[in-house]
Every structure is written in structure tokens, then in C-alpha cells.
Tab-separated table of C-alpha atoms in Angstrom:
chain	number	residue	atom	x	y	z
X	143	MET	CA	-17.853	-55.133	51.429
X	144	ASP	CA	-20.582	-55.115	48.823
X	145	GLU	CA	-19.562	-54.458	45.154
X	146	SER	CA	-22.357	-51.914	44.759
X	147	SER	CA	-21.218	-49.952	47.800
X	148	PHE	CA	-19.778	-46.489	47.238
X	149	TYR	CA	-16.707	-47.459	49.242
X	150	SER	CA	-15.821	-50.501	47.147
X	151	ILE	CA	-12.381	-50.332	45.521
X	152	ASP	CA	-13.880	-50.234	42.006
X	153	ARG	CA	-16.074	-47.275	42.879
X	154	LEU	CA	-13.187	-45.418	44.540
X	155	VAL	CA	-10.923	-45.920	41.490
X	156	GLU	CA	-13.726	-44.811	39.173
X	157	PHE	CA	-14.329	-41.739	41.340
X	158	GLY	CA	-10.617	-40.891	41.383
X	159	LEU	CA	-10.276	-41.184	37.615
X	160	THR	CA	-13.392	-39.073	37.049
X	161	LEU	CA	-12.100	-36.428	39.439
X	162	GLY	CA	-8.724	-36.379	37.640
X	163	VAL	CA	-10.335	-35.929	34.209
X	164	ALA	CA	-12.651	-33.206	35.529
X	165	THR	CA	-9.698	-31.359	37.063
X	166	GLN	CA	-7.781	-31.471	33.765
X	167	MET	CA	-10.807	-30.154	31.868
X	168	ALA	CA	-11.299	-27.297	34.350
X	169	ASN	CA	-7.602	-26.348	34.216
X	170	SER	CA	-7.669	-26.378	30.404
X	171	MET	CA	-10.762	-24.164	30.304
X	172	ASN	CA	-9.315	-21.737	32.864
X	173	ALA	CA	-6.062	-21.446	30.897
X	174	GLY	CA	-8.018	-20.679	27.717
X	175	LEU	CA	-10.132	-18.043	29.425
X	176	GLN	CA	-7.103	-16.345	30.961
X	177	ALA	CA	-5.369	-16.237	27.564
X	178	MET	CA	-8.305	-14.326	26.050
X	179	ARG	CA	-7.849	-10.573	25.641
X	180	MET	CA	-11.051	-8.743	26.467
X	181	PRO	CA	-11.203	-5.094	27.505
X	182	GLY	CA	-12.070	-4.678	31.122
X	183	ALA	CA	-10.666	-3.947	34.542
X	184	ARG	CA	-8.357	-6.959	34.667
X	185	ASN	CA	-6.715	-6.498	31.257
X	186	PRO	CA	-7.399	-3.055	29.744
X	187	MET	CA	-6.715	-2.483	26.058
X	188	GLN	CA	-3.477	-0.638	25.406
X	189	PRO	CA	-3.780	1.764	22.446
X	190	ASN	CA	-0.003	2.097	22.046
X	191	ALA	CA	0.344	-1.642	21.490
X	192	LEU	CA	-1.632	-1.280	18.251
X	193	ALA	CA	0.437	1.671	17.060
X	194	GLU	CA	3.666	-0.337	17.281
X	195	ASP	CA	2.426	-2.713	14.584
X	196	GLN	CA	1.631	0.031	12.068
X	197	PRO	CA	3.844	0.088	8.991
X	198	LEU	CA	6.060	3.108	8.450
X	199	PHE	CA	6.015	4.832	5.078
X	200	TYR	CA	8.298	7.271	3.314
X	201	VAL	CA	7.002	9.590	0.590
X	202	VAL	CA	8.652	11.951	-1.870
X	203	LEU	CA	7.387	15.516	-1.427
X	204	ASP	CA	8.984	18.406	-3.318
X	205	GLY	CA	11.783	16.097	-4.469
X	206	LYS	CA	12.762	15.076	-0.917
X	207	SER	CA	12.137	11.957	1.122
X	208	VAL	CA	9.745	12.579	4.016
X	209	GLY	CA	9.307	9.992	6.754
X	210	PRO	CA	9.005	7.703	8.440
X	211	LEU	CA	5.258	8.328	8.521
X	212	ALA	CA	2.811	6.250	10.533
X	213	THR	CA	-0.380	5.167	8.805
X	214	SER	CA	-2.306	7.984	10.510
X	215	GLU	CA	0.156	10.608	9.235
X	216	LEU	CA	0.020	9.226	5.707
X	217	SER	CA	-3.789	9.321	5.861
X	218	ARG	CA	-3.625	12.980	6.842
X	219	PHE	CA	-1.305	13.726	3.875
X	220	ILE	CA	-3.769	11.932	1.575
X	221	ALA	CA	-6.696	13.956	2.948
X	222	GLU	CA	-4.706	17.166	2.465
X	223	LYS	CA	-3.966	16.102	-1.153
X	224	ARG	CA	-0.224	16.284	-0.444
X	225	VAL	CA	0.015	12.579	-1.355
X	226	THR	CA	-1.675	11.605	-4.625
X	227	LYS	CA	-1.569	8.574	-6.884
X	228	GLU	CA	1.510	10.068	-8.595
X	229	THR	CA	3.475	10.372	-5.326
X	230	TYR	CA	6.359	7.961	-4.847
X	231	VAL	CA	6.053	5.791	-1.730
X	232	TRP	CA	8.454	3.386	-0.036
X	233	LYS	CA	8.208	1.226	3.066
X	234	PRO	CA	10.626	-1.257	4.619
X	235	GLY	CA	10.614	-4.473	2.633
X	236	MET	CA	10.117	-2.791	-0.751
X	237	GLN	CA	13.067	-2.913	-3.172
X	238	ASN	CA	12.319	0.382	-4.925
X	239	TRP	CA	10.110	3.441	-4.674
X	240	GLN	CA	6.659	2.835	-6.180
X	241	LEU	CA	3.880	5.152	-7.236
X	242	ALA	CA	1.212	5.330	-4.546
X	243	GLU	CA	-1.359	3.855	-6.935
X	244	ASN	CA	0.747	0.655	-7.087
X	245	VAL	CA	1.034	0.126	-3.309
X	246	PRO	CA	-2.005	-1.771	-1.919
X	247	GLU	CA	-1.593	-0.409	1.626
X	248	VAL	CA	-1.727	3.168	0.343
X	249	LEU	CA	-4.723	2.416	-1.900
X	250	ARG	CA	-6.552	1.090	1.157
X	251	LEU	CA	-5.871	4.386	2.946
X	252	VAL	CA	-7.109	6.356	-0.078
X	253	ALA	CA	-10.325	4.308	-0.099
X	254	MET	CA	-10.836	4.986	3.613
X	255	THR	CA	-10.301	8.763	3.288
X	256	PRO	CA	-13.650	10.565	3.188
X	257	PRO	CA	-14.387	13.092	0.450
X	258	PRO	CA	-14.354	16.820	1.253
X	259	VAL	CA	-17.222	18.071	3.391
X	260	PRO	CA	-19.944	19.577	1.193
X	261	THR	CA	-20.616	23.280	1.493
X	262	MET	CA	-24.043	24.911	1.474
X	263	GLY	CA	-25.544	24.654	-1.995
X	264	ASP	CA	-23.479	21.547	-2.985
X	265	GLU	CA	-26.155	18.884	-3.133
């Protein structure tokens, strides 16, 4: 058998090794693609999965502890002016109640709350 022939033992070993490496690369790429989370028919986004990660807050309103409040509920209280910078806030992990102005998570919610809608003539 000629050394340059496709069927020579060297060529067959080379082909086998190349095929093995290519298979490993394809399997690695397929595993990475399947681990990706993209919205679509095969793996739809689950809105409740995001809500589970939201921190829970407690606030002091009228001298009483109110909560636990999800981030969306606390945002609503901020928009309604029921929670202000002078309101005491606590969340799991905090040692003591803190004023809302001293809690970064609450300040972020205040910054994201839009101002009141302007009325006719307010320009």
C-alpha cells in the first residue's frame, strides 16, 4: 500500500483523530447553545421566576410595621407618597430599621418613580 494513499494506516489514524476532535468541539458547542436562555417556543421566559428573586421590604406606616412588600408594592407606596425619605425601612439581612434615604435599594426605586403627570397649564 502506498503511503500517500487514503487507506494507509497513517491516514486512517489521522482521520480518526480529526473526527474525534471535531466531535468533541461539536458536542461542546451544542451544550453551550442548549444552556443559553433565549425567549422562544422551546424555552419561554417565565415572569414568576423573576419575581421570586425580588427582595422583600417592611416599612413603618402609622407606627406599625407593614410588609413584606415586593419591590413593585414598595414602588407603588413611593409613588403614592406613603413612603418618603423619612419612612423607616427594613429588609432581611439588615440589623436595624433604617430611614429610606439610607437604603440604596429604596433610593433606586425613588429615582425610578416618575414625577406626577402634569395638568393642563403646568408647563
